[in-house]
């Protein structure tokens, strides 16, 4: 996913700038703007991931192969074309990709749908990543919306990753702050020992999954 490379580069560039909390003539950027850039970069990757899942699934159903020649083993005949694949996956003969959408943000739906069409497929890798993907959606949704539901969901995600005392977060704690903190749990031991931020750990995780789905 080229979006991962772009997001990493953008975040690395913004984090390399000196921090300036108070107005002055010194060169620097306020932390809140760093957080905003990180949040938008992360939101872009999550959106790109969902588009990647949709495009790969649709094309696999239509019989496409990867550049390495890989293709899932189909149970029945393949779709006639991309539009036909959308109609099969949505179970809607009038499906319009510009107006309708597939439930690709739901990893369980993706796995079950792939199980229906293929006897062997790469989407099985999503089964062990349910929490990873669910909390990524929670972070993305909080960046995009400030509803009570999104706020509550994000708080659950932050507590899940950080386990603060009594489950309390610092007032005003947001997605950017979480993404820039080093991972403490729920990621690989290698990521924890390397002191990766939640942003970088998520980028690594998405990259691994993408390479498994389109090998």
mmCIF file of C-alpha atoms in Angstrom:
data_model
loop_
_atom_site.group_PDB
_atom_site.id
_atom_site.type_symbol
_atom_site.label_atom_id
_atom_site.label_comp_id
_atom_site.label_asym_id
_atom_site.label_seq_id
_atom_site.Cartn_x
_atom_site.Cartn_y
_atom_site.Cartn_z
ATOM 1 C CA UNK A 1 0.000 0.000 0.000
ATOM 2 C CA UNK A 2 1.665 3.183 -1.191
ATOM 3 C CA UNK A 3 -0.490 5.119 1.291
ATOM 4 C CA UNK A 4 1.503 3.593 4.150
ATOM 5 C CA UNK A 5 4.765 4.860 2.675
ATOM 6 C CA UNK A 6 3.305 8.332 2.186
ATOM 7 C CA UNK A 7 1.845 8.439 5.703
ATOM 8 C CA UNK A 8 5.118 7.326 7.274
ATOM 9 C CA UNK A 9 7.048 9.956 5.333
ATOM 10 C CA UNK A 10 4.608 12.723 6.278
ATOM 11 C CA UNK A 11 4.617 11.836 9.978
ATOM 12 C CA UNK A 12 8.409 11.487 10.080
ATOM 13 C CA UNK A 13 8.767 14.915 8.469
ATOM 14 C CA UNK A 14 6.364 16.653 10.842
ATOM 15 C CA UNK A 15 7.891 14.988 13.900
ATOM 16 C CA UNK A 16 11.347 16.155 12.865
ATOM 17 C CA UNK A 17 10.300 19.787 13.230
ATOM 18 C CA UNK A 18 11.137 21.546 16.496
ATOM 19 C CA UNK A 19 8.243 21.888 18.925
ATOM 20 C CA UNK A 20 7.062 25.355 19.895
ATOM 21 C CA UNK A 21 4.387 25.594 22.581
ATOM 22 C CA UNK A 22 4.215 29.377 22.993
ATOM 23 C CA UNK A 23 4.103 32.057 20.286
ATOM 24 C CA UNK A 24 7.566 33.371 19.484
ATOM 25 C CA UNK A 25 9.853 34.182 16.595
ATOM 26 C CA UNK A 26 11.555 30.814 16.948
ATOM 27 C CA UNK A 27 10.974 28.236 14.234
ATOM 28 C CA UNK A 28 8.737 25.430 15.404
ATOM 29 C CA UNK A 29 5.296 23.849 15.388
ATOM 30 C CA UNK A 30 2.750 23.516 18.175
ATOM 31 C CA UNK A 31 2.135 19.916 19.377
ATOM 32 C CA UNK A 32 -1.578 20.143 18.543
ATOM 33 C CA UNK A 33 -0.727 20.623 14.868
ATOM 34 C CA UNK A 34 1.607 17.626 14.984
ATOM 35 C CA UNK A 35 -1.263 15.604 16.423
ATOM 36 C CA UNK A 36 -3.606 16.805 13.691
ATOM 37 C CA UNK A 37 -1.203 15.773 10.936
ATOM 38 C CA UNK A 38 -0.674 12.344 12.513
ATOM 39 C CA UNK A 39 -4.419 11.874 12.890
ATOM 40 C CA UNK A 40 -5.106 12.750 9.262
ATOM 41 C CA UNK A 41 -2.290 10.487 8.050
ATOM 42 C CA UNK A 42 -3.689 7.607 10.096
ATOM 43 C CA UNK A 43 -7.240 8.238 8.903
ATOM 44 C CA UNK A 44 -6.013 8.152 5.321
ATOM 45 C CA UNK A 45 -4.321 4.791 5.807
ATOM 46 C CA UNK A 46 -7.401 3.215 7.427
ATOM 47 C CA UNK A 47 -9.564 4.448 4.545
ATOM 48 C CA UNK A 48 -7.018 3.169 2.030
ATOM 49 C CA UNK A 49 -6.950 -0.191 3.829
ATOM 50 C CA UNK A 50 -10.717 -0.586 3.470
ATOM 51 C CA UNK A 51 -10.492 0.335 -0.210
ATOM 52 C CA UNK A 52 -7.675 -2.202 -0.596
ATOM 53 C CA UNK A 53 -9.814 -4.954 0.977
ATOM 54 C CA UNK A 54 -12.730 -4.106 -1.302
ATOM 55 C CA UNK A 55 -10.690 -3.940 -4.482
ATOM 56 C CA UNK A 56 -8.807 -7.160 -3.778
ATOM 57 C CA UNK A 57 -11.934 -9.119 -2.818
ATOM 58 C CA UNK A 58 -13.889 -7.923 -5.841
ATOM 59 C CA UNK A 59 -11.053 -8.772 -8.187
ATOM 60 C CA UNK A 60 -10.432 -12.182 -6.659
ATOM 61 C CA UNK A 61 -14.117 -13.023 -7.151
ATOM 62 C CA UNK A 62 -13.709 -11.931 -10.782
ATOM 63 C CA UNK A 63 -10.794 -14.368 -11.147
ATOM 64 C CA UNK A 64 -7.860 -11.967 -10.933
ATOM 65 C CA UNK A 65 -4.359 -13.083 -9.994
ATOM 66 C CA UNK A 66 -1.603 -11.164 -8.208
ATOM 67 C CA UNK A 67 1.639 -10.264 -9.976
ATOM 68 C CA UNK A 68 3.154 -13.422 -8.472
ATOM 69 C CA UNK A 69 0.394 -15.558 -9.978
ATOM 70 C CA UNK A 70 -1.521 -16.160 -6.751
ATOM 71 C CA UNK A 71 -5.306 -16.479 -6.773
ATOM 72 C CA UNK A 72 -7.689 -17.929 -4.166
ATOM 73 C CA UNK A 73 -9.202 -21.335 -4.932
ATOM 74 C CA UNK A 74 -12.762 -20.699 -6.026
ATOM 75 C CA UNK A 75 -15.635 -22.960 -5.028
ATOM 76 C CA UNK A 76 -17.773 -22.037 -8.023
ATOM 77 C CA UNK A 77 -17.303 -20.187 -11.280
ATOM 78 C CA UNK A 78 -15.821 -16.728 -11.189
ATOM 79 C CA UNK A 79 -17.736 -13.522 -11.818
ATOM 80 C CA UNK A 80 -17.983 -12.335 -15.407
ATOM 81 C CA UNK A 81 -16.414 -8.972 -14.629
ATOM 82 C CA UNK A 82 -15.879 -6.422 -11.840
ATOM 83 C CA UNK A 83 -19.506 -5.198 -11.898
ATOM 84 C CA UNK A 84 -20.775 -8.773 -11.702
ATOM 85 C CA UNK A 85 -18.440 -9.402 -8.758
ATOM 86 C CA UNK A 86 -19.906 -6.394 -6.939
ATOM 87 C CA UNK A 87 -23.406 -7.726 -7.593
ATOM 88 C CA UNK A 88 -22.504 -11.149 -6.229
ATOM 89 C CA UNK A 89 -20.769 -9.826 -3.135
ATOM 90 C CA UNK A 90 -23.547 -7.377 -2.322
ATOM 91 C CA UNK A 91 -26.334 -9.751 -3.391
ATOM 92 C CA UNK A 92 -27.770 -6.790 -5.263
ATOM 93 C CA UNK A 93 -28.258 -7.038 -9.031
ATOM 94 C CA UNK A 94 -28.519 -3.260 -9.227
ATOM 95 C CA UNK A 95 -25.369 -2.552 -7.208
ATOM 96 C CA UNK A 96 -23.774 0.819 -7.959
ATOM 97 C CA UNK A 97 -20.222 1.251 -6.536
ATOM 98 C CA UNK A 98 -20.721 5.038 -6.603
ATOM 99 C CA UNK A 99 -23.779 4.889 -4.339
ATOM 100 C CA UNK A 100 -23.540 1.595 -2.430
ATOM 101 C CA UNK A 101 -20.761 0.015 -0.429
ATOM 102 C CA UNK A 102 -19.574 -3.372 0.743
ATOM 103 C CA UNK A 103 -19.114 -4.032 4.463
ATOM 104 C CA UNK A 104 -15.345 -4.210 4.188
ATOM 105 C CA UNK A 105 -14.822 -2.420 7.513
ATOM 106 C CA UNK A 106 -16.255 -5.561 9.143
ATOM 107 C CA UNK A 107 -13.453 -8.145 9.195
ATOM 108 C CA UNK A 108 -15.908 -10.896 10.155
ATOM 109 C CA UNK A 109 -18.059 -10.151 7.094
ATOM 110 C CA UNK A 110 -14.983 -10.185 4.861
ATOM 111 C CA UNK A 111 -13.856 -13.584 6.186
ATOM 112 C CA UNK A 112 -17.299 -15.158 5.950
ATOM 113 C CA UNK A 113 -17.846 -13.809 2.464
ATOM 114 C CA UNK A 114 -14.469 -15.116 1.337
ATOM 115 C CA UNK A 115 -15.295 -18.495 2.940
ATOM 116 C CA UNK A 116 -18.463 -18.614 0.847
ATOM 117 C CA UNK A 117 -16.733 -17.967 -2.480
ATOM 118 C CA UNK A 118 -13.361 -19.651 -1.919
ATOM 119 C CA UNK A 119 -12.202 -22.952 -0.482
ATOM 120 C CA UNK A 120 -8.823 -21.355 0.270
ATOM 121 C CA UNK A 121 -8.146 -17.632 0.543
ATOM 122 C CA UNK A 122 -5.815 -15.119 2.267
ATOM 123 C CA UNK A 123 -8.469 -13.293 4.300
ATOM 124 C CA UNK A 124 -8.164 -15.881 7.062
ATOM 125 C CA UNK A 125 -5.293 -13.739 8.361
ATOM 126 C CA UNK A 126 -7.887 -11.204 9.541
ATOM 127 C CA UNK A 127 -9.290 -13.611 12.128
ATOM 128 C CA UNK A 128 -6.491 -13.016 14.621
ATOM 129 C CA UNK A 129 -6.504 -9.276 13.920
ATOM 130 C CA UNK A 130 -10.074 -8.443 14.932
ATOM 131 C CA UNK A 131 -9.039 -6.205 17.846
ATOM 132 C CA UNK A 132 -6.264 -4.590 15.794
ATOM 133 C CA UNK A 133 -8.739 -3.562 13.093
ATOM 134 C CA UNK A 134 -11.598 -2.682 15.446
ATOM 135 C CA UNK A 135 -9.469 -0.252 17.440
ATOM 136 C CA UNK A 136 -8.018 1.269 14.271
ATOM 137 C CA UNK A 137 -11.581 2.031 13.152
ATOM 138 C CA UNK A 138 -12.294 3.540 16.574
ATOM 139 C CA UNK A 139 -9.291 5.864 16.253
ATOM 140 C CA UNK A 140 -10.229 6.814 12.677
ATOM 141 C CA UNK A 141 -13.848 7.478 13.622
ATOM 142 C CA UNK A 142 -12.811 9.748 16.485
ATOM 143 C CA UNK A 143 -10.636 11.767 14.104
ATOM 144 C CA UNK A 144 -13.565 12.158 11.730
ATOM 145 C CA UNK A 145 -16.357 12.694 14.268
ATOM 146 C CA UNK A 146 -16.853 14.152 17.735
ATOM 147 C CA UNK A 147 -20.125 12.406 18.595
ATOM 148 C CA UNK A 148 -20.602 10.906 22.043
ATOM 149 C CA UNK A 149 -20.493 7.433 20.507
ATOM 150 C CA UNK A 150 -17.135 8.081 18.808
ATOM 151 C CA UNK A 151 -15.734 9.683 21.959
ATOM 152 C CA UNK A 152 -16.777 6.722 24.107
ATOM 153 C CA UNK A 153 -15.436 4.211 21.599
ATOM 154 C CA UNK A 154 -12.104 6.030 21.389
ATOM 155 C CA UNK A 155 -11.819 6.157 25.181
ATOM 156 C CA UNK A 156 -12.316 2.372 25.275
ATOM 157 C CA UNK A 157 -9.567 2.018 22.679
ATOM 158 C CA UNK A 158 -7.139 4.281 24.546
ATOM 159 C CA UNK A 159 -7.792 2.420 27.812
ATOM 160 C CA UNK A 160 -7.323 -0.897 25.983
ATOM 161 C CA UNK A 161 -3.866 0.156 24.796
ATOM 162 C CA UNK A 162 -2.684 2.188 27.791
ATOM 163 C CA UNK A 163 -4.539 0.765 30.795
ATOM 164 C CA UNK A 164 -4.266 4.015 32.795
ATOM 165 C CA UNK A 165 -4.936 4.034 36.526
ATOM 166 C CA UNK A 166 -8.656 3.740 37.233
ATOM 167 C CA UNK A 167 -9.264 3.858 33.482
ATOM 168 C CA UNK A 168 -8.941 7.648 33.458
ATOM 169 C CA UNK A 169 -7.339 9.618 30.639
ATOM 170 C CA UNK A 170 -5.863 13.095 30.724
ATOM 171 C CA UNK A 171 -8.493 15.691 29.851
ATOM 172 C CA UNK A 172 -8.440 16.440 26.131
ATOM 173 C CA UNK A 173 -6.511 13.254 25.309
ATOM 174 C CA UNK A 174 -7.057 12.552 21.629
ATOM 175 C CA UNK A 175 -6.134 10.204 18.782
ATOM 176 C CA UNK A 176 -2.942 12.086 17.894
ATOM 177 C CA UNK A 177 -1.616 11.777 21.429
ATOM 178 C CA UNK A 178 -2.355 8.049 21.505
ATOM 179 C CA UNK A 179 -0.792 7.412 18.100
ATOM 180 C CA UNK A 180 2.460 9.081 19.108
ATOM 181 C CA UNK A 181 2.837 7.232 22.418
ATOM 182 C CA UNK A 182 5.072 4.120 22.490
ATOM 183 C CA UNK A 183 3.181 0.814 22.424
ATOM 184 C CA UNK A 184 2.955 -0.956 25.766
ATOM 185 C CA UNK A 185 0.750 -3.964 25.038
ATOM 186 C CA UNK A 186 -1.358 -5.725 22.381
ATOM 187 C CA UNK A 187 1.383 -5.477 19.760
ATOM 188 C CA UNK A 188 4.346 -7.764 19.144
ATOM 189 C CA UNK A 189 7.106 -7.962 21.729
ATOM 190 C CA UNK A 190 9.470 -6.763 19.037
ATOM 191 C CA UNK A 191 7.411 -3.590 18.535
ATOM 192 C CA UNK A 192 7.306 -2.976 22.280
ATOM 193 C CA UNK A 193 11.040 -3.489 22.727
ATOM 194 C CA UNK A 194 11.790 -1.230 19.767
ATOM 195 C CA UNK A 195 9.707 1.522 21.369
ATOM 196 C CA UNK A 196 7.519 1.945 18.296
ATOM 197 C CA UNK A 197 4.707 4.440 18.521
ATOM 198 C CA UNK A 198 1.162 3.209 18.038
ATOM 199 C CA UNK A 199 1.222 4.932 14.643
ATOM 200 C CA UNK A 200 4.329 3.074 13.485
ATOM 201 C CA UNK A 201 3.140 -0.235 14.948
ATOM 202 C CA UNK A 202 -0.111 0.135 13.067
ATOM 203 C CA UNK A 203 1.695 0.946 9.824
ATOM 204 C CA UNK A 204 3.799 -2.201 10.238
ATOM 205 C CA UNK A 205 0.695 -4.256 10.993
ATOM 206 C CA UNK A 206 -1.206 -3.024 7.963
ATOM 207 C CA UNK A 207 1.798 -3.658 5.760
ATOM 208 C CA UNK A 208 2.106 -7.269 6.944
ATOM 209 C CA UNK A 209 -1.610 -7.915 6.389
ATOM 210 C CA UNK A 210 -1.586 -6.315 2.940
ATOM 211 C CA UNK A 211 1.311 -8.539 1.848
ATOM 212 C CA UNK A 212 -0.566 -11.604 3.069
ATOM 213 C CA UNK A 213 -3.750 -10.704 1.242
ATOM 214 C CA UNK A 214 -2.029 -9.810 -2.015
ATOM 215 C CA UNK A 215 1.182 -11.866 -1.951
#
